[in-house]
PDB file of C-alpha atoms in Angstrom:
ATOM      1  CA  UNK A   1      12.518 -16.472  10.257  1.00 67.00           C
ATOM      2  CA  UNK A   2       9.347 -18.887  12.074  1.00 90.00           C
ATOM      3  CA  UNK A   3      10.583 -21.095  14.978  1.00 92.00           C
ATOM      4  CA  UNK A   4      10.501 -24.941  14.079  1.00 94.00           C
ATOM      5  CA  UNK A   5      11.576 -26.599  17.046  1.00 96.00           C
ATOM      6  CA  UNK A   6      11.793 -24.829  20.498  1.00 96.00           C
ATOM      7  CA  UNK A   7      13.759 -26.401  22.990  1.00 97.00           C
ATOM      8  CA  UNK A   8      13.323 -24.829  26.614  1.00 97.00           C
ATOM      9  CA  UNK A   9      15.215 -25.694  29.635  1.00 97.00           C
ATOM     10  CA  UNK A  10      15.551 -29.144  28.458  1.00 97.00           C
ATOM     11  CA  UNK A  11      17.373 -31.702  31.386  1.00 97.00           C
ATOM     12  CA  UNK A  12      17.440 -35.655  30.879  1.00 95.00           C
ATOM     13  CA  UNK A  13      19.817 -38.638  29.917  1.00 94.00           C
ATOM     14  CA  UNK A  14      19.503 -41.834  31.064  1.00 93.00           C
ATOM     15  CA  UNK A  15      18.613 -43.606  34.290  1.00 88.00           C
ATOM     16  CA  UNK A  16      18.921 -40.593  36.525  1.00 85.00           C
ATOM     17  CA  UNK A  17      21.650 -39.393  35.817  1.00 89.00           C
ATOM     18  CA  UNK A  18      21.459 -35.416  33.722  1.00 91.00           C
ATOM     19  CA  UNK A  19      23.583 -35.294  30.926  1.00 95.00           C
ATOM     20  CA  UNK A  20      21.826 -32.752  28.936  1.00 96.00           C
ATOM     21  CA  UNK A  21      21.479 -29.649  31.883  1.00 96.00           C
ATOM     22  CA  UNK A  22      18.850 -27.027  31.181  1.00 95.00           C
ATOM     23  CA  UNK A  23      19.564 -26.830  26.775  1.00 97.00           C
ATOM     24  CA  UNK A  24      17.451 -23.145  25.624  1.00 97.00           C
ATOM     25  CA  UNK A  25      17.645 -23.249  21.824  1.00 96.00           C
ATOM     26  CA  UNK A  26      15.605 -22.935  18.967  1.00 96.00           C
ATOM     27  CA  UNK A  27      16.129 -24.318  15.680  1.00 96.00           C
ATOM     28  CA  UNK A  28      14.345 -22.182  12.893  1.00 95.00           C
ATOM     29  CA  UNK A  29      12.758 -22.545   9.700  1.00 95.00           C
ATOM     30  CA  UNK A  30      15.702 -22.958   6.887  1.00 94.00           C
ATOM     31  CA  UNK A  31      18.801 -23.271   9.126  1.00 96.00           C
ATOM     32  CA  UNK A  32      21.040 -25.973   8.229  1.00 97.00           C
ATOM     33  CA  UNK A  33      22.611 -26.226  12.186  1.00 97.00           C
ATOM     34  CA  UNK A  34      25.109 -27.622  13.340  1.00 98.00           C
ATOM     35  CA  UNK A  35      25.839 -29.591  16.365  1.00 98.00           C
ATOM     36  CA  UNK A  36      29.653 -29.748  17.738  1.00 98.00           C
ATOM     37  CA  UNK A  37      31.540 -30.926  20.652  1.00 97.00           C
ATOM     38  CA  UNK A  38      33.600 -33.072  21.966  1.00 96.00           C
ATOM     39  CA  UNK A  39      33.249 -36.687  23.314  1.00 94.00           C
ATOM     40  CA  UNK A  40      30.485 -36.961  26.040  1.00 93.00           C
ATOM     41  CA  UNK A  41      29.534 -33.546  25.501  1.00 95.00           C
ATOM     42  CA  UNK A  42      25.747 -34.492  25.197  1.00 95.00           C
ATOM     43  CA  UNK A  43      25.194 -34.336  21.208  1.00 96.00           C
ATOM     44  CA  UNK A  44      23.396 -37.579  20.827  1.00 95.00           C
ATOM     45  CA  UNK A  45      21.251 -36.978  24.010  1.00 96.00           C
ATOM     46  CA  UNK A  46      20.137 -33.580  22.675  1.00 96.00           C
ATOM     47  CA  UNK A  47      18.648 -35.768  19.765  1.00 95.00           C
ATOM     48  CA  UNK A  48      17.438 -38.658  21.749  1.00 94.00           C
ATOM     49  CA  UNK A  49      15.335 -36.527  23.865  1.00 95.00           C
ATOM     50  CA  UNK A  50      14.376 -33.861  20.742  1.00 94.00           C
ATOM     51  CA  UNK A  51      12.432 -36.818  19.394  1.00 92.00           C
ATOM     52  CA  UNK A  52      11.262 -38.704  22.243  1.00 89.00           C
ATOM     53  CA  UNK A  53      13.678 -41.775  22.093  1.00 90.00           C
ATOM     54  CA  UNK A  54      14.512 -41.247  25.731  1.00 92.00           C
ATOM     55  CA  UNK A  55      12.253 -39.633  28.170  1.00 90.00           C
ATOM     56  CA  UNK A  56      13.065 -35.645  29.095  1.00 93.00           C
ATOM     57  CA  UNK A  57      13.657 -35.588  32.746  1.00 95.00           C
ATOM     58  CA  UNK A  58      12.418 -31.819  32.881  1.00 95.00           C
ATOM     59  CA  UNK A  59      11.881 -28.762  30.060  1.00 96.00           C
ATOM     60  CA  UNK A  60       9.422 -28.550  27.259  1.00 95.00           C
ATOM     61  CA  UNK A  61      10.448 -29.446  22.770  1.00 95.00           C
ATOM     62  CA  UNK A  62       7.622 -27.786  21.182  1.00 95.00           C
ATOM     63  CA  UNK A  63       7.558 -28.673  17.043  1.00 94.00           C
ATOM     64  CA  UNK A  64       5.473 -25.906  15.218  1.00 93.00           C
ATOM     65  CA  UNK A  65       4.090 -24.669  18.472  1.00 91.00           C
ATOM     66  CA  UNK A  66       2.918 -27.720  19.673  1.00 93.00           C
ATOM     67  CA  UNK A  67       4.104 -29.642  22.722  1.00 94.00           C
ATOM     68  CA  UNK A  68       5.334 -33.364  20.878  1.00 92.00           C
ATOM     69  CA  UNK A  69       4.448 -34.953  23.989  1.00 89.00           C
ATOM     70  CA  UNK A  70       1.093 -34.414  22.423  1.00 91.00           C
ATOM     71  CA  UNK A  71       1.984 -35.390  18.971  1.00 90.00           C
ATOM     72  CA  UNK A  72       0.899 -38.501  17.677  1.00 88.00           C
ATOM     73  CA  UNK A  73       4.163 -40.870  16.462  1.00 88.00           C
ATOM     74  CA  UNK A  74       3.202 -40.874  13.305  1.00 88.00           C
ATOM     75  CA  UNK A  75       1.938 -37.154  13.031  1.00 89.00           C
ATOM     76  CA  UNK A  76       5.556 -36.873  14.591  1.00 92.00           C
ATOM     77  CA  UNK A  77       6.966 -39.195  11.897  1.00 90.00           C
ATOM     78  CA  UNK A  78       6.103 -37.137   9.076  1.00 90.00           C
ATOM     79  CA  UNK A  79       7.325 -33.805  10.375  1.00 93.00           C
ATOM     80  CA  UNK A  80      11.152 -34.980  11.471  1.00 95.00           C
ATOM     81  CA  UNK A  81      13.449 -37.912  10.548  1.00 95.00           C
ATOM     82  CA  UNK A  82      16.402 -38.830  12.417  1.00 94.00           C
ATOM     83  CA  UNK A  83      18.949 -40.493  11.544  1.00 92.00           C
ATOM     84  CA  UNK A  84      20.701 -41.849  13.704  1.00 88.00           C
ATOM     85  CA  UNK A  85      24.742 -42.701  14.029  1.00 80.00           C
ATOM     86  CA  UNK A  86      23.851 -46.843  14.774  1.00 70.00           C
ATOM     87  CA  UNK A  87      22.938 -48.000  11.558  1.00 65.00           C
ATOM     88  CA  UNK A  88      22.841 -51.800  12.460  1.00 62.00           C
ATOM     89  CA  UNK A  89      20.355 -53.819  10.676  1.00 64.00           C
ATOM     90  CA  UNK A  90      18.693 -56.670  12.566  1.00 65.00           C
ATOM     91  CA  UNK A  91      16.651 -58.378   9.439  1.00 73.00           C
ATOM     92  CA  UNK A  92      18.131 -58.669   5.478  1.00 84.00           C
ATOM     93  CA  UNK A  93      15.496 -55.919   3.885  1.00 91.00           C
ATOM     94  CA  UNK A  94      16.190 -54.995   0.334  1.00 95.00           C
ATOM     95  CA  UNK A  95      17.332 -51.257  -0.144  1.00 95.00           C
ATOM     96  CA  UNK A  96      14.170 -50.799  -1.480  1.00 95.00           C
ATOM     97  CA  UNK A  97      12.438 -52.091   1.075  1.00 94.00           C
ATOM     98  CA  UNK A  98      14.463 -50.146   3.608  1.00 94.00           C
ATOM     99  CA  UNK A  99      13.476 -46.485   1.490  1.00 95.00           C
ATOM    100  CA  UNK A 100      10.586 -47.202   1.803  1.00 95.00           C
ATOM    101  CA  UNK A 101      10.127 -47.993   5.056  1.00 93.00           C
ATOM    102  CA  UNK A 102      10.446 -43.929   5.077  1.00 93.00           C
ATOM    103  CA  UNK A 103       6.318 -44.105   4.019  1.00 93.00           C
ATOM    104  CA  UNK A 104       4.713 -45.898   6.665  1.00 91.00           C
ATOM    105  CA  UNK A 105       4.160 -42.411   8.681  1.00 90.00           C
ATOM    106  CA  UNK A 106       1.984 -41.403   5.383  1.00 90.00           C
ATOM    107  CA  UNK A 107       0.262 -44.908   5.370  1.00 88.00           C
ATOM    108  CA  UNK A 108      -2.912 -45.557   7.389  1.00 80.00           C
ATOM    109  CA  UNK A 109      -2.878 -49.023   9.051  1.00 80.00           C
ATOM    110  CA  UNK A 110      -2.529 -51.989   7.160  1.00 75.00           C
ATOM    111  CA  UNK A 111      -2.795 -50.477   3.540  1.00 77.00           C
ATOM    112  CA  UNK A 112       0.190 -51.207   0.871  1.00 85.00           C
ATOM    113  CA  UNK A 113       2.308 -48.401  -0.921  1.00 83.00           C
ATOM    114  CA  UNK A 114       1.366 -46.702  -4.022  1.00 91.00           C
ATOM    115  CA  UNK A 115       2.950 -46.508  -6.573  1.00 92.00           C
ATOM    116  CA  UNK A 116       3.487 -42.787  -5.739  1.00 94.00           C
ATOM    117  CA  UNK A 117       5.387 -44.065  -2.846  1.00 94.00           C
ATOM    118  CA  UNK A 118       7.367 -46.393  -4.600  1.00 95.00           C
ATOM    119  CA  UNK A 119       8.197 -43.201  -6.790  1.00 96.00           C
ATOM    120  CA  UNK A 120       9.274 -40.869  -3.903  1.00 96.00           C
ATOM    121  CA  UNK A 121      11.318 -43.521  -2.223  1.00 96.00           C
ATOM    122  CA  UNK A 122      13.296 -44.576  -5.458  1.00 96.00           C
ATOM    123  CA  UNK A 123      13.874 -40.766  -5.538  1.00 94.00           C
ATOM    124  CA  UNK A 124      15.278 -40.838  -2.355  1.00 94.00           C
ATOM    125  CA  UNK A 125      17.752 -44.099  -3.637  1.00 95.00           C
ATOM    126  CA  UNK A 126      18.682 -42.181  -6.536  1.00 92.00           C
ATOM    127  CA  UNK A 127      19.354 -38.533  -4.822  1.00 88.00           C
ATOM    128  CA  UNK A 128      22.011 -40.949  -2.619  1.00 89.00           C
ATOM    129  CA  UNK A 129      23.214 -42.540  -5.197  1.00 89.00           C
ATOM    130  CA  UNK A 130      21.914 -46.002  -4.112  1.00 93.00           C
ATOM    131  CA  UNK A 131      19.224 -46.762  -6.574  1.00 96.00           C
ATOM    132  CA  UNK A 132      21.658 -48.869  -8.571  1.00 96.00           C
ATOM    133  CA  UNK A 133      21.319 -50.844  -5.189  1.00 96.00           C
ATOM    134  CA  UNK A 134      18.068 -51.550  -4.416  1.00 95.00           C
ATOM    135  CA  UNK A 135      17.738 -55.298  -5.129  1.00 95.00           C
ATOM    136  CA  UNK A 136      20.923 -55.653  -3.185  1.00 95.00           C
ATOM    137  CA  UNK A 137      20.131 -56.754   0.354  1.00 94.00           C
ATOM    138  CA  UNK A 138      21.023 -53.997   3.355  1.00 92.00           C
ATOM    139  CA  UNK A 139      23.110 -56.643   5.238  1.00 89.00           C
ATOM    140  CA  UNK A 140      25.241 -56.945   1.823  1.00 90.00           C
ATOM    141  CA  UNK A 141      26.390 -53.606   1.590  1.00 90.00           C
ATOM    142  CA  UNK A 142      29.053 -51.545   2.997  1.00 86.00           C
ATOM    143  CA  UNK A 143      29.001 -49.431   6.108  1.00 81.00           C
ATOM    144  CA  UNK A 144      29.000 -46.235   3.629  1.00 82.00           C
ATOM    145  CA  UNK A 145      26.669 -47.826   1.210  1.00 88.00           C
ATOM    146  CA  UNK A 146      24.371 -48.385   3.642  1.00 87.00           C
ATOM    147  CA  UNK A 147      24.474 -45.058   5.223  1.00 87.00           C
ATOM    148  CA  UNK A 148      23.513 -43.604   2.138  1.00 89.00           C
ATOM    149  CA  UNK A 149      20.708 -45.726   2.456  1.00 92.00           C
ATOM    150  CA  UNK A 150      19.361 -44.652   5.963  1.00 91.00           C
ATOM    151  CA  UNK A 151      19.791 -41.003   4.643  1.00 91.00           C
ATOM    152  CA  UNK A 152      17.682 -41.763   1.671  1.00 93.00           C
ATOM    153  CA  UNK A 153      14.714 -43.646   4.194  1.00 94.00           C
ATOM    154  CA  UNK A 154      14.888 -40.537   6.194  1.00 94.00           C
ATOM    155  CA  UNK A 155      14.724 -38.551   2.537  1.00 94.00           C
ATOM    156  CA  UNK A 156      11.465 -40.933   1.980  1.00 95.00           C
ATOM    157  CA  UNK A 157       9.429 -39.351   4.579  1.00 95.00           C
ATOM    158  CA  UNK A 158       9.284 -36.386   3.510  1.00 94.00           C
ATOM    159  CA  UNK A 159      10.148 -34.514   6.627  1.00 95.00           C
ATOM    160  CA  UNK A 160       9.946 -30.946   7.607  1.00 94.00           C
ATOM    161  CA  UNK A 161      12.857 -30.916   9.635  1.00 96.00           C
ATOM    162  CA  UNK A 162      16.138 -33.653   9.393  1.00 96.00           C
ATOM    163  CA  UNK A 163      18.294 -34.593  12.138  1.00 97.00           C
ATOM    164  CA  UNK A 164      21.021 -36.484  11.284  1.00 96.00           C
ATOM    165  CA  UNK A 165      23.801 -37.942  14.025  1.00 95.00           C
ATOM    166  CA  UNK A 166      27.455 -38.091  12.007  1.00 93.00           C
ATOM    167  CA  UNK A 167      26.143 -38.483   8.594  1.00 90.00           C
ATOM    168  CA  UNK A 168      29.616 -38.576   7.066  1.00 88.00           C
ATOM    169  CA  UNK A 169      30.983 -40.902   9.861  1.00 83.00           C
ATOM    170  CA  UNK A 170      31.195 -43.452   7.373  1.00 79.00           C
ATOM    171  CA  UNK A 171      31.630 -42.116   4.002  1.00 85.00           C
ATOM    172  CA  UNK A 172      34.837 -41.684   2.092  1.00 88.00           C
ATOM    173  CA  UNK A 173      35.201 -38.122   1.344  1.00 91.00           C
ATOM    174  CA  UNK A 174      33.531 -38.104  -2.096  1.00 89.00           C
ATOM    175  CA  UNK A 175      30.460 -40.013  -0.707  1.00 87.00           C
ATOM    176  CA  UNK A 176      31.214 -36.918   2.303  1.00 90.00           C
ATOM    177  CA  UNK A 177      30.796 -33.821   0.124  1.00 91.00           C
ATOM    178  CA  UNK A 178      28.089 -35.916  -1.958  1.00 88.00           C
ATOM    179  CA  UNK A 179      25.730 -36.593   0.934  1.00 88.00           C
ATOM    180  CA  UNK A 180      25.935 -32.798   2.350  1.00 93.00           C
ATOM    181  CA  UNK A 181      26.274 -31.163  -1.289  1.00 92.00           C
ATOM    182  CA  UNK A 182      22.686 -33.062  -1.249  1.00 89.00           C
ATOM    183  CA  UNK A 183      21.523 -32.420   2.005  1.00 92.00           C
ATOM    184  CA  UNK A 184      22.696 -28.223   1.125  1.00 93.00           C
ATOM    185  CA  UNK A 185      20.561 -28.681  -2.087  1.00 90.00           C
ATOM    186  CA  UNK A 186      17.902 -29.514  -0.080  1.00 90.00           C
ATOM    187  CA  UNK A 187      17.667 -27.064   2.441  1.00 93.00           C
ATOM    188  CA  UNK A 188      18.373 -24.066   0.005  1.00 92.00           C
ATOM    189  CA  UNK A 189      15.866 -24.977  -3.012  1.00 89.00           C
ATOM    190  CA  UNK A 190      13.190 -27.311  -1.513  1.00 87.00           C
ATOM    191  CA  UNK A 191      12.807 -25.453   1.815  1.00 90.00           C
ATOM    192  CA  UNK A 192      14.335 -28.552   4.005  1.00 93.00           C
ATOM    193  CA  UNK A 193      15.582 -27.737   7.649  1.00 97.00           C
ATOM    194  CA  UNK A 194      18.375 -29.840   8.728  1.00 97.00           C
ATOM    195  CA  UNK A 195      20.263 -30.283  11.811  1.00 97.00           C
ATOM    196  CA  UNK A 196      23.216 -32.259  12.241  1.00 97.00           C
ATOM    197  CA  UNK A 197      26.028 -33.617  14.192  1.00 97.00           C
ATOM    198  CA  UNK A 198      29.535 -33.475  13.162  1.00 96.00           C
ATOM    199  CA  UNK A 199      32.882 -33.831  14.447  1.00 94.00           C
ATOM    200  CA  UNK A 200      34.512 -32.917  11.623  1.00 95.00           C
ATOM    201  CA  UNK A 201      34.686 -29.058  12.505  1.00 96.00           C
ATOM    202  CA  UNK A 202      35.873 -27.831   8.960  1.00 96.00           C
ATOM    203  CA  UNK A 203      32.913 -29.274   7.084  1.00 96.00           C
ATOM    204  CA  UNK A 204      30.558 -27.603   9.867  1.00 97.00           C
ATOM    205  CA  UNK A 205      31.792 -24.447   8.853  1.00 97.00           C
ATOM    206  CA  UNK A 206      31.942 -25.168   5.141  1.00 95.00           C
ATOM    207  CA  UNK A 207      28.011 -26.011   4.899  1.00 96.00           C
ATOM    208  CA  UNK A 208      26.226 -25.266   8.775  1.00 97.00           C
ATOM    209  CA  UNK A 209      25.281 -21.342   8.551  1.00 95.00           C
ATOM    210  CA  UNK A 210      24.742 -21.662  12.540  1.00 97.00           C
ATOM    211  CA  UNK A 211      26.563 -23.936  14.758  1.00 98.00           C
ATOM    212  CA  UNK A 212      25.794 -25.171  18.509  1.00 98.00           C
ATOM    213  CA  UNK A 213      28.900 -25.885  20.422  1.00 98.00           C
ATOM    214  CA  UNK A 214      28.182 -27.755  23.310  1.00 98.00           C
ATOM    215  CA  UNK A 215      30.196 -28.680  26.120  1.00 97.00           C
ATOM    216  CA  UNK A 216      29.682 -30.892  29.299  1.00 95.00           C
ATOM    217  CA  UNK A 217      25.854 -30.723  28.730  1.00 96.00           C
ATOM    218  CA  UNK A 218      25.257 -27.195  28.354  1.00 97.00           C
ATOM    219  CA  UNK A 219      25.589 -25.112  25.229  1.00 98.00           C
ATOM    220  CA  UNK A 220      29.128 -23.037  25.584  1.00 98.00           C
ATOM    221  CA  UNK A 221      28.619 -20.570  22.677  1.00 98.00           C
ATOM    222  CA  UNK A 222      26.141 -20.539  19.455  1.00 97.00           C
ATOM    223  CA  UNK A 223      26.040 -18.643  16.237  1.00 97.00           C
ATOM    224  CA  UNK A 224      27.846 -17.923  12.594  1.00 96.00           C
ATOM    225  CA  UNK A 225      30.535 -19.923  12.359  1.00 97.00           C
ATOM    226  CA  UNK A 226      32.970 -17.185  12.590  1.00 97.00           C
ATOM    227  CA  UNK A 227      31.090 -16.970  15.831  1.00 97.00           C
ATOM    228  CA  UNK A 228      31.910 -19.611  16.937  1.00 98.00           C
ATOM    229  CA  UNK A 229      35.087 -21.309  15.611  1.00 97.00           C
ATOM    230  CA  UNK A 230      37.558 -19.704  16.903  1.00 97.00           C
ATOM    231  CA  UNK A 231      41.423 -20.748  18.091  1.00 96.00           C
ATOM    232  CA  UNK A 232      39.345 -19.575  21.881  1.00 97.00           C
ATOM    233  CA  UNK A 233      36.807 -21.764  21.542  1.00 97.00           C
ATOM    234  CA  UNK A 234      37.658 -24.523  19.908  1.00 97.00           C
ATOM    235  CA  UNK A 235      40.391 -24.975  22.682  1.00 96.00           C
ATOM    236  CA  UNK A 236      38.973 -24.010  26.085  1.00 97.00           C
ATOM    237  CA  UNK A 237      36.046 -27.275  24.698  1.00 97.00           C
ATOM    238  CA  UNK A 238      38.468 -30.141  23.113  1.00 96.00           C
ATOM    239  CA  UNK A 239      41.640 -29.043  25.120  1.00 94.00           C
ATOM    240  CA  UNK A 240      43.822 -28.707  22.306  1.00 94.00           C
ATOM    241  CA  UNK A 241      45.682 -26.661  20.407  1.00 94.00           C
ATOM    242  CA  UNK A 242      44.407 -24.898  16.855  1.00 95.00           C
ATOM    243  CA  UNK A 243      45.192 -22.325  14.741  1.00 95.00           C
ATOM    244  CA  UNK A 244      42.104 -21.237  13.015  1.00 96.00           C
ATOM    245  CA  UNK A 245      42.917 -19.092   9.652  1.00 96.00           C
ATOM    246  CA  UNK A 246      40.430 -17.956   6.507  1.00 93.00           C
ATOM    247  CA  UNK A 247      39.307 -20.951   3.628  1.00 92.00           C
ATOM    248  CA  UNK A 248      40.410 -18.783   0.374  1.00 90.00           C
ATOM    249  CA  UNK A 249      37.623 -20.821  -1.735  1.00 89.00           C
ATOM    250  CA  UNK A 250      34.691 -20.509   1.362  1.00 87.00           C
ATOM    251  CA  UNK A 251      36.225 -17.430   3.509  1.00 91.00           C
ATOM    252  CA  UNK A 252      34.741 -19.614   6.586  1.00 95.00           C
ATOM    253  CA  UNK A 253      36.782 -20.495   9.620  1.00 96.00           C
ATOM    254  CA  UNK A 254      39.789 -22.840   8.612  1.00 96.00           C
ATOM    255  CA  UNK A 255      40.902 -25.505  11.571  1.00 96.00           C
ATOM    256  CA  UNK A 256      44.457 -27.025  11.886  1.00 95.00           C
ATOM    257  CA  UNK A 257      45.793 -29.559  14.225  1.00 92.00           C
ATOM    258  CA  UNK A 258      48.455 -28.502  15.215  1.00 90.00           C
ATOM    259  CA  UNK A 259      50.331 -32.167  16.418  1.00 87.00           C
ATOM    260  CA  UNK A 260      51.800 -32.204  20.066  1.00 80.00           C
ATOM    261  CA  UNK A 261      54.523 -34.607  18.868  1.00 77.00           C
ATOM    262  CA  UNK A 262      56.487 -34.066  16.631  1.00 71.00           C
TER     263      UNK A 262
END
């Protein structure tokens, strides 16, 4: 399994404050990687550094053995798509127009979208169950509908690596499973490498082949769900008591919260 994104001794954050403190890790081709950790542990900052949204203080990032700082922005966006946690939209575009934005890295300067670009965008909308909304304005949609449209835009980029920051945060449980099942199919059958930030530890357990647990800007534990999602690790990082048992359907760790007040 080849390394797709190599993160080496990465430090970075906001102003002059280090939020990420010397993280080294690989995202391998074919991974379905989960990034977990409490609020403030550096999950979103890590993705912002990995996509050059934030300037790194030190360390290096290599995509397919090429320093991302040496890559043209369009070249990078043809390879890597990022779905941010903030899905605010500033303009009243239609859903189809938003999905077509994913084709911009594939277009030459001043080139209009082709029929093939429209087909790819509409297929991405179909996959995310939003094709019926294509003529609606993005600011007319619910938060969950907007979330699925933004994921469709990322899929329309046809990336090799898809990074998602809490992709299920605005979705009801039905659409949570629909979106994660879709991502798993694309990972399994289309070879799409996925890394996503999740707060729901049981979703991370059920879907991810590898999990990275962050704490205070460093990696606390990395490995398969069985290695990472132990009650000892969770209690040490999240500072709360949990029970961890075996999910009878997936045979992956199942985390049960223990209320402090009864």
